[in-house]
Amino acid sequence: MKVELQNLTKIFPSRNKKENSEVIAVNNFTFEIPDGKLVGLLGPSGCGKSTTLYMISGLQKPTSGKIFFGDEDVTELTPENRGIGLVFQNYALYPHMTVKQNILFPLQNLKGEDKMDKETMLKRAYEAAKLVQIDELMDRKPSELSGGQQQRVAIARALVKMPRVLLLDEPLSNLDARLRLQTREEIRRIQRETGITTVFVTHDQEEAMSISDVIVVMKLGVVQQVGKPQEVYDNPTNLFVAKFLGTPPINVFDGEVKGGKLYLGESAVLDVPGVDDRAVYVGIRPEGFVPAEDGVLEANLSNVEVMGRDVSIVSTHSASLNPVVRSIVDADYKIDRASETVKLNLKPHKVFLFDKETEERIYFEVN
Ligand code: ADP
Ligand code: MG
């Protein structure tokens, strides 16, 4: 089921008349979620992810704009009539019911022609439970399950009605690190197996990058960039997106373009053909540095951390806007720890320039 958002806007009015403190939680969001794909809605806390999800679900009414499921305009439909499955951060299971009763619950509440006989309901409940691998736990109470198992029950409960669209709001945030990893792979598998169009909300860029077919990066209610995770990482449209994606994060410098060359401090570090003379922000991905004896960028070496396959070089540079510059290089490079400085060359496609006012990307030709 394709989901279309047209100029979706949500404004929360001021709480009192004196203050003009209305919040534009979501601002003119237009996007088509392709049928059967998993879309990751990503951005810092308060950027409008949940509000977007709640508007898709019908729990909140847009101030303006429209929502379509396929060709059907669902903007005015209640959540019950949209055919959605919802999963929240806190699993919100009924504590006094068993797993089986929790999963059955949405089916028992079906009305009219959707009503099912007992046998069909049980069959469906067991199918959903099997899909999330909790069919052995059907007679337990939620308190007898781990967090990860509880979240699986919540997912099974969302799937049991065979929703047209599955909506997940930070579903892994309450799980510990290992379970979070495991459960996100599970969600990906379940999504692939069922082919249900899914929206996955998270503030965790790594989570969104690893699970999504497409990510949507938001800031203050406004969509910043949409694309395949790798494409957005490789080609950020502005400084915010460049900084938001990637661990360790991108290194940001103050730079100057003069005569088609990029300067960090006194050193010319890269040819940037086609860019006029101007001051710029420079983003360099940690993997964008290559140690070399004739390296163009000389930084003060602070630390060398060996991490198996890779080496992390921690250094400082006067033009850096971060306390330290982090580069990740292949462990084959032998870095002299005793040295005061380290010399680095740059991979041009790992270097991004941004306007200092708008923070929008300034493009240059990479040979
Ligand atoms: P996210 O899920 O990305 O953290 P939200 O969608 O929850 O962000 O919130 C977006 C903005 O809307 C925030 O500034 C938040 O304070 C505001 N907001 C959310 N819900 C309400 C509400 N019911 N009333 C007033 N403001 C709200
Ligand atoms: Mg939220």
Tab-separated table of C-alpha atoms and ligand atoms in Angstrom:
chain	number	residue	atom	x	y	z
A	1	MET	CA	0.000	0.000	0.000
A	2	LYS	CA	1.511	3.280	-1.126
A	3	VAL	CA	1.119	6.148	1.351
A	4	GLU	CA	1.058	9.713	0.118
A	5	LEU	CA	1.515	12.775	2.287
A	6	GLN	CA	0.464	16.023	0.613
A	7	ASN	CA	1.528	19.334	2.182
A	8	LEU	CA	1.001	17.886	5.617
A	9	THR	CA	1.154	20.576	8.319
A	10	LYS	CA	0.458	20.421	12.031
A	11	ILE	CA	0.347	23.565	14.147
A	12	PHE	CA	-0.188	23.303	17.899
A	13	PRO	CA	-1.781	26.582	19.050
A	14	SER	CA	-0.438	28.673	21.939
A	15	ARG	CA	-1.637	27.513	25.309
A	16	ASN	CA	-2.688	31.044	26.255
A	17	LYS	CA	-3.654	34.027	24.149
A	18	LYS	CA	-0.997	36.441	25.474
A	19	GLU	CA	1.964	34.378	24.431
A	20	ASN	CA	2.485	33.844	20.775
A	21	SER	CA	4.000	30.440	21.185
A	22	GLU	CA	2.311	28.255	18.602
A	23	VAL	CA	4.450	25.348	17.464
A	24	ILE	CA	4.686	24.316	13.838
A	25	ALA	CA	5.418	20.684	14.631
A	26	VAL	CA	5.292	19.573	10.989
A	27	ASN	CA	5.689	22.049	8.170
A	28	ASN	CA	4.440	21.291	4.665
A	29	PHE	CA	5.561	17.665	4.478
A	30	THR	CA	5.074	16.189	1.010
A	31	PHE	CA	6.263	12.656	0.388
A	32	GLU	CA	5.260	9.404	-1.231
A	33	ILE	CA	6.080	6.275	0.740
A	34	PRO	CA	6.509	3.537	-1.853
A	35	ASP	CA	4.446	0.366	-1.541
A	36	GLY	CA	6.104	-2.314	0.555
A	37	LYS	CA	9.086	-0.221	1.632
A	38	LEU	CA	10.410	0.635	5.053
A	39	VAL	CA	10.860	4.370	5.523
A	40	GLY	CA	12.916	5.700	8.432
A	41	LEU	CA	11.804	9.064	9.827
A	42	LEU	CA	14.928	10.481	11.427
A	43	GLY	CA	15.788	13.627	13.356
A	44	PRO	CA	16.553	15.018	16.802
A	45	SER	CA	13.989	15.034	19.580
A	46	GLY	CA	11.171	17.509	18.943
A	47	CYS	CA	11.610	17.701	15.144
A	48	GLY	CA	8.095	16.394	14.415
A	49	LYS	CA	8.607	12.678	13.818
A	50	SER	CA	5.913	11.438	16.176
A	51	THR	CA	3.470	14.113	15.066
A	52	THR	CA	3.958	12.970	11.456
A	53	LEU	CA	3.400	9.356	12.462
A	54	TYR	CA	0.284	10.210	14.480
A	55	MET	CA	-1.171	12.072	11.522
A	56	ILE	CA	-0.591	9.028	9.314
A	57	SER	CA	-2.259	6.876	11.985
A	58	GLY	CA	-5.216	9.228	12.454
A	59	LEU	CA	-4.487	9.833	16.143
A	60	GLN	CA	-3.857	13.471	15.268
A	61	LYS	CA	-5.629	15.583	12.696
A	62	PRO	CA	-3.485	17.664	10.351
A	63	THR	CA	-3.967	21.444	10.453
A	64	SER	CA	-3.775	21.275	6.667
A	65	GLY	CA	-2.777	18.819	3.978
A	66	LYS	CA	-3.958	15.382	2.947
A	67	ILE	CA	-3.056	11.743	3.455
A	68	PHE	CA	-3.748	8.980	0.932
A	69	PHE	CA	-3.458	5.215	1.369
A	70	GLY	CA	-3.279	4.063	-2.234
A	71	ASP	CA	-5.907	6.139	-4.015
A	72	GLU	CA	-8.076	6.484	-0.935
A	73	ASP	CA	-8.128	9.823	0.896
A	74	VAL	CA	-7.914	8.777	4.562
A	75	THR	CA	-7.421	12.271	6.018
A	76	GLU	CA	-10.821	12.259	7.728
A	77	LEU	CA	-10.831	8.580	8.733
A	78	THR	CA	-10.482	7.459	12.360
A	79	PRO	CA	-7.467	5.277	13.269
A	80	GLU	CA	-9.748	2.201	13.508
A	81	ASN	CA	-10.835	2.673	9.922
A	82	ARG	CA	-7.405	3.195	8.391
A	83	GLY	CA	-6.092	-0.342	8.718
A	84	ILE	CA	-2.910	0.570	10.545
A	85	GLY	CA	-0.775	-1.226	13.100
A	86	LEU	CA	0.919	0.929	15.722
A	87	VAL	CA	3.868	0.129	17.969
A	88	PHE	CA	5.172	2.546	20.596
A	89	GLN	CA	8.353	2.854	22.624
A	90	ASN	CA	6.653	1.582	25.789
A	91	TYR	CA	5.049	-1.661	24.807
A	92	ALA	CA	1.665	-0.779	26.348
A	93	LEU	CA	0.581	-4.388	26.822
A	94	TYR	CA	-2.347	-5.258	29.088
A	95	PRO	CA	-0.561	-6.550	32.205
A	96	HIS	CA	-3.390	-8.778	33.449
A	97	MET	CA	-3.772	-10.575	30.103
A	98	THR	CA	-1.603	-13.368	28.741
A	99	VAL	CA	0.424	-12.920	25.582
A	100	LYS	CA	-2.258	-14.782	23.652
A	101	GLN	CA	-5.047	-12.573	25.023
A	102	ASN	CA	-3.031	-9.452	24.251
A	103	ILE	CA	-2.563	-10.491	20.633
A	104	LEU	CA	-6.186	-11.608	20.281
A	105	PHE	CA	-7.524	-8.359	21.700
A	106	PRO	CA	-7.621	-6.278	18.489
A	107	LEU	CA	-9.416	-9.115	16.669
A	108	GLN	CA	-12.049	-9.534	19.387
A	109	ASN	CA	-12.944	-5.881	18.994
A	110	LEU	CA	-13.677	-6.099	15.285
A	111	LYS	CA	-17.237	-5.130	14.411
A	112	GLY	CA	-19.744	-5.897	11.671
A	113	GLU	CA	-18.536	-7.792	8.662
A	114	ASP	CA	-14.930	-7.825	9.952
A	115	LYS	CA	-15.985	-9.991	12.908
A	116	MET	CA	-14.178	-13.357	13.055
A	117	ASP	CA	-15.004	-16.708	14.590
A	118	LYS	CA	-12.898	-17.955	17.466
A	119	GLU	CA	-10.944	-20.463	15.447
A	120	THR	CA	-9.896	-17.931	12.798
A	121	MET	CA	-8.849	-15.466	15.484
A	122	LEU	CA	-6.682	-18.078	17.202
A	123	LYS	CA	-5.120	-19.082	13.913
A	124	ARG	CA	-4.284	-15.477	13.110
A	125	ALA	CA	-2.894	-14.854	16.605
A	126	TYR	CA	-0.588	-17.858	16.337
A	127	GLU	CA	0.560	-16.813	12.857
A	128	ALA	CA	1.463	-13.340	14.131
A	129	ALA	CA	3.189	-14.818	17.188
A	130	LYS	CA	5.187	-17.201	15.010
A	131	LEU	CA	6.299	-14.358	12.799
A	132	VAL	CA	7.895	-12.576	15.765
A	133	GLN	CA	8.993	-15.874	17.329
A	134	ILE	CA	7.021	-15.767	20.566
A	135	ASP	CA	4.593	-18.614	19.827
A	136	GLU	CA	6.183	-20.580	22.694
A	137	LEU	CA	5.289	-17.856	25.176
A	138	MET	CA	1.559	-17.517	24.534
A	139	ASP	CA	0.419	-18.369	28.066
A	140	ARG	CA	2.777	-16.031	29.902
A	141	LYS	CA	1.920	-12.629	31.343
A	142	PRO	CA	3.886	-9.573	30.134
A	143	SER	CA	5.653	-9.330	33.516
A	144	GLU	CA	7.162	-12.761	32.826
A	145	LEU	CA	8.826	-11.555	29.614
A	146	SER	CA	12.006	-9.614	28.856
A	147	GLY	CA	11.744	-6.165	27.287
A	148	GLY	CA	12.605	-7.556	23.888
A	149	GLN	CA	9.938	-10.245	24.159
A	150	GLN	CA	7.354	-7.687	25.284
A	151	GLN	CA	8.115	-5.549	22.262
A	152	ARG	CA	7.660	-8.618	20.038
A	153	VAL	CA	4.230	-9.133	21.554
A	154	ALA	CA	3.412	-5.501	20.801
A	155	ILE	CA	4.539	-6.025	17.203
A	156	ALA	CA	2.487	-9.229	16.903
A	157	ARG	CA	-0.540	-7.335	18.237
A	158	ALA	CA	0.013	-4.645	15.601
A	159	LEU	CA	0.366	-7.258	12.843
A	160	VAL	CA	-2.535	-9.526	13.746
A	161	LYS	CA	-5.143	-7.417	11.949
A	162	MET	CA	-2.952	-7.531	8.834
A	163	PRO	CA	-2.601	-3.765	8.652
A	164	ARG	CA	-2.176	-1.887	5.404
A	165	VAL	CA	0.497	0.246	7.017
A	166	LEU	CA	2.730	-0.486	10.008
A	167	LEU	CA	3.794	2.510	12.109
A	168	LEU	CA	6.583	2.215	14.681
A	169	ASP	CA	7.479	5.086	17.027
A	170	GLU	CA	10.963	4.593	18.535
A	171	PRO	CA	10.123	0.913	19.117
A	172	LEU	CA	13.620	-0.065	20.264
A	173	SER	CA	14.426	2.808	22.625
A	174	ASN	CA	13.581	0.882	25.796
A	175	LEU	CA	15.773	-2.094	24.934
A	176	ASP	CA	19.392	-2.580	25.928
A	177	ALA	CA	22.057	-2.294	23.238
A	178	ARG	CA	22.295	-5.951	22.258
A	179	LEU	CA	18.550	-6.519	22.152
A	180	ARG	CA	18.125	-3.315	20.206
A	181	LEU	CA	20.412	-4.628	17.492
A	182	GLN	CA	18.745	-8.019	17.417
A	183	THR	CA	15.191	-6.659	17.450
A	184	ARG	CA	15.882	-4.193	14.660
A	185	GLU	CA	17.071	-7.041	12.459
A	186	GLU	CA	13.893	-8.910	13.398
A	187	ILE	CA	11.740	-5.945	12.409
A	188	ARG	CA	13.559	-5.741	9.090
A	189	ARG	CA	12.979	-9.458	8.478
A	190	ILE	CA	9.304	-9.281	9.425
A	191	GLN	CA	8.817	-6.241	7.212
A	192	ARG	CA	10.422	-8.042	4.252
A	193	GLU	CA	8.407	-11.208	4.850
A	194	THR	CA	5.063	-9.426	5.135
A	195	GLY	CA	5.775	-6.685	2.606
A	196	ILE	CA	3.787	-4.228	4.727
A	197	THR	CA	4.546	-0.580	4.011
A	198	THR	CA	6.250	0.590	7.187
A	199	VAL	CA	7.224	3.892	8.773
A	200	PHE	CA	9.889	3.616	11.453
A	201	VAL	CA	10.535	6.648	13.654
A	202	THR	CA	13.863	7.025	15.433
A	203	HIS	CA	16.311	9.701	16.620
A	204	ASP	CA	19.150	7.191	16.219
A	205	GLN	CA	20.856	7.737	12.881
A	206	GLU	CA	22.629	4.395	12.910
A	207	GLU	CA	19.359	2.588	13.531
A	208	ALA	CA	17.610	4.445	10.722
A	209	MET	CA	20.522	3.930	8.333
A	210	SER	CA	20.697	0.201	8.952
A	211	ILE	CA	17.012	-0.635	8.749
A	212	SER	CA	15.523	1.712	6.137
A	213	ASP	CA	15.025	1.492	2.396
A	214	VAL	CA	14.606	5.258	2.434
A	215	ILE	CA	15.337	7.776	5.163
A	216	VAL	CA	13.678	11.141	5.692
A	217	VAL	CA	15.779	13.536	7.768
A	218	MET	CA	13.762	16.196	9.619
A	219	LYS	CA	14.664	19.322	11.565
A	220	LEU	CA	12.195	21.644	13.313
A	221	GLY	CA	9.238	20.208	11.434
A	222	VAL	CA	10.865	20.616	8.031
A	223	VAL	CA	12.092	17.773	5.819
A	224	GLN	CA	15.788	18.292	5.105
A	225	GLN	CA	16.577	15.396	2.799
A	226	VAL	CA	15.082	12.177	1.486
A	227	GLY	CA	16.979	9.282	-0.026
A	228	LYS	CA	18.563	5.886	0.345
A	229	PRO	CA	20.652	5.875	3.537
A	230	GLN	CA	23.973	5.563	1.716
A	231	GLU	CA	23.075	8.271	-0.803
A	232	VAL	CA	22.180	10.726	1.925
A	233	TYR	CA	25.386	9.908	3.808
A	234	ASP	CA	27.492	10.315	0.661
A	235	ASN	CA	25.720	13.424	-0.525
A	236	PRO	CA	24.295	15.522	2.313
A	237	THR	CA	22.360	18.528	1.131
A	238	ASN	CA	23.253	20.763	4.077
A	239	LEU	CA	25.458	20.956	7.160
A	240	PHE	CA	22.718	19.709	9.483
A	241	VAL	CA	22.290	16.448	7.545
A	242	ALA	CA	26.067	16.027	7.203
A	243	LYS	CA	26.472	16.374	10.973
A	244	PHE	CA	23.470	14.233	11.864
A	245	LEU	CA	24.577	11.125	9.944
A	246	GLY	CA	27.696	9.125	10.685
A	247	THR	CA	29.632	7.736	13.644
A	248	PRO	CA	32.102	9.090	14.469
A	249	PRO	CA	30.519	12.318	13.241
A	250	ILE	CA	31.842	14.406	10.396
A	251	ASN	CA	34.716	16.821	11.179
A	252	VAL	CA	33.798	20.456	10.602
A	253	PHE	CA	36.335	23.191	9.840
A	254	ASP	CA	36.361	26.869	9.038
A	255	GLY	CA	37.697	27.177	5.535
A	256	GLU	CA	38.413	29.680	2.803
A	257	VAL	CA	38.201	29.257	-0.956
A	258	LYS	CA	40.743	31.310	-2.925
A	259	GLY	CA	41.487	30.891	-6.612
A	260	GLY	CA	39.780	27.506	-6.853
A	261	LYS	CA	41.672	26.098	-3.878
A	262	LEU	CA	40.373	25.266	-0.425
A	263	TYR	CA	42.433	26.537	2.502
A	264	LEU	CA	42.307	25.293	6.068
A	265	GLY	CA	44.342	27.843	7.965
A	266	GLU	CA	47.404	28.604	5.813
A	267	SER	CA	47.410	25.302	3.942
A	268	ALA	CA	45.848	24.717	0.551
A	269	VAL	CA	44.319	21.254	1.008
A	270	LEU	CA	42.124	20.614	-2.041
A	271	ASP	CA	41.240	21.839	-5.532
A	272	VAL	CA	37.621	22.948	-5.586
A	273	PRO	CA	37.013	23.970	-9.199
A	274	GLY	CA	33.973	26.126	-9.838
A	275	VAL	CA	33.691	27.647	-6.356
A	276	ASP	CA	34.038	31.449	-6.068
A	277	ASP	CA	36.334	32.985	-3.465
A	278	ARG	CA	34.515	32.889	-0.135
A	279	ALA	CA	34.534	31.663	3.445
A	280	VAL	CA	32.967	28.213	3.897
A	281	TYR	CA	32.282	25.501	6.404
A	282	VAL	CA	34.158	22.363	5.473
A	283	GLY	CA	32.895	18.909	6.448
A	284	ILE	CA	35.347	16.015	6.189
A	285	ARG	CA	34.181	12.481	6.938
A	286	PRO	CA	36.481	10.542	9.309
A	287	GLU	CA	37.237	8.088	6.486
A	288	GLY	CA	38.162	10.974	4.191
A	289	PHE	CA	41.772	11.286	5.417
A	290	VAL	CA	44.806	9.452	4.083
A	291	PRO	CA	48.037	9.604	6.105
A	292	ALA	CA	50.990	10.507	3.877
A	293	GLU	CA	54.479	11.880	4.326
A	294	ASP	CA	53.641	14.700	1.943
A	295	GLY	CA	50.132	15.157	3.427
A	296	VAL	CA	48.599	18.572	2.756
A	297	LEU	CA	46.974	18.955	6.162
A	298	GLU	CA	49.227	18.936	9.182
A	299	ALA	CA	47.451	18.366	12.501
A	300	ASN	CA	48.726	18.003	16.060
A	301	LEU	CA	48.629	14.357	17.004
A	302	SER	CA	46.814	13.602	20.273
A	303	ASN	CA	46.172	9.913	20.207
A	304	VAL	CA	46.167	6.809	18.032
A	305	GLU	CA	43.482	4.243	18.864
A	306	VAL	CA	43.754	0.837	17.215
A	307	MET	CA	40.318	-0.757	16.731
A	308	GLY	CA	41.063	-4.041	14.996
A	309	ARG	CA	40.729	-3.449	11.291
A	310	ASP	CA	40.873	0.330	11.608
A	311	VAL	CA	42.934	2.948	13.335
A	312	SER	CA	41.392	6.091	14.751
A	313	ILE	CA	43.734	9.073	14.669
A	314	VAL	CA	42.765	11.795	17.106
A	315	SER	CA	44.344	15.166	16.441
A	316	THR	CA	43.733	18.888	16.802
A	317	HIS	CA	43.836	21.652	14.205
A	318	SER	CA	43.378	25.394	14.595
A	319	ALA	CA	40.721	25.565	11.857
A	320	SER	CA	38.643	22.737	13.364
A	321	LEU	CA	35.307	23.695	14.899
A	322	ASN	CA	35.288	20.495	16.968
A	323	PRO	CA	37.602	19.957	19.928
A	324	VAL	CA	39.326	17.133	18.068
A	325	VAL	CA	39.646	15.906	14.500
A	326	ARG	CA	38.868	12.226	14.114
A	327	SER	CA	40.144	10.228	11.182
A	328	ILE	CA	39.568	6.546	10.603
A	329	VAL	CA	42.237	4.891	8.483
A	330	ASP	CA	43.188	1.366	7.549
A	331	ALA	CA	45.318	-0.431	10.175
A	332	ASP	CA	47.950	-0.983	7.469
A	333	TYR	CA	49.028	2.634	7.879
A	334	LYS	CA	51.669	2.730	10.561
A	335	ILE	CA	51.251	5.944	12.494
A	336	ASP	CA	54.194	7.071	14.626
A	337	ARG	CA	52.595	7.694	18.009
A	338	ALA	CA	55.661	9.541	19.258
A	339	SER	CA	55.377	12.132	16.511
A	340	GLU	CA	54.007	15.566	17.435
A	341	THR	CA	52.098	15.953	14.212
A	342	VAL	CA	50.375	13.849	11.585
A	343	LYS	CA	50.177	14.719	7.892
A	344	LEU	CA	47.027	13.877	5.995
A	345	ASN	CA	45.752	14.023	2.446
A	346	LEU	CA	42.035	14.312	1.672
A	347	LYS	CA	39.714	12.164	-0.416
A	348	PRO	CA	37.833	14.785	-2.464
A	349	HIS	CA	34.478	12.923	-2.444
A	350	LYS	CA	34.571	12.827	1.360
A	351	VAL	CA	34.915	16.619	1.611
A	352	PHE	CA	31.804	18.819	1.573
A	353	LEU	CA	31.590	22.618	1.481
A	354	PHE	CA	28.712	24.592	3.013
A	355	ASP	CA	27.589	28.208	2.866
A	356	LYS	CA	28.310	29.962	6.155
A	357	GLU	CA	24.939	31.741	6.238
A	358	THR	CA	22.466	29.184	4.900
A	359	GLU	CA	24.569	26.090	5.702
A	360	GLU	CA	23.486	24.740	2.305
A	361	ARG	CA	25.898	22.610	0.322
A	362	ILE	CA	28.268	24.278	-2.170
A	363	TYR	CA	29.182	21.815	-4.889
A	364	PHE	CA	32.515	21.477	-6.640
A	365	GLU	CA	33.699	19.133	-9.336
A	366	VAL	CA	35.435	15.993	-8.130
A	367	ASN	CA	37.758	14.468	-10.700
B	1	ADP	P1	9.620	14.091	17.903
B	1	ADP	O1	8.741	12.897	17.871
B	1	ADP	O2	10.432	14.279	16.667
B	1	ADP	O3	10.482	14.135	19.120
B	1	ADP	P2	7.130	15.554	18.199
B	1	ADP	O4	6.422	15.262	16.932
B	1	ADP	O5	6.707	14.803	19.395
B	1	ADP	O6	8.702	15.406	17.969
B	1	ADP	O7	6.988	17.099	18.529
B	1	ADP	C1	7.239	18.132	17.578
B	1	ADP	C2	7.005	19.487	18.213
B	1	ADP	O8	5.624	19.639	18.519
B	1	ADP	C3	7.746	19.701	19.531
B	1	ADP	O9	8.149	21.018	19.597
B	1	ADP	C4	6.698	19.390	20.566
B	1	ADP	O10	6.958	20.092	21.763
B	1	ADP	C5	5.437	19.883	19.901
B	1	ADP	N1	4.249	19.112	20.329
B	1	ADP	C6	4.026	17.798	20.156
B	1	ADP	N2	2.815	17.420	20.625
B	1	ADP	C7	2.251	18.546	21.118
B	1	ADP	C8	0.991	18.842	21.730
B	1	ADP	N3	0.078	17.892	21.930
B	1	ADP	N4	0.748	20.141	22.096
B	1	ADP	C9	1.663	21.097	21.888
B	1	ADP	N5	2.848	20.901	21.304
B	1	ADP	C10	3.166	19.647	20.919
B	2	MG	MG	8.639	11.299	19.255
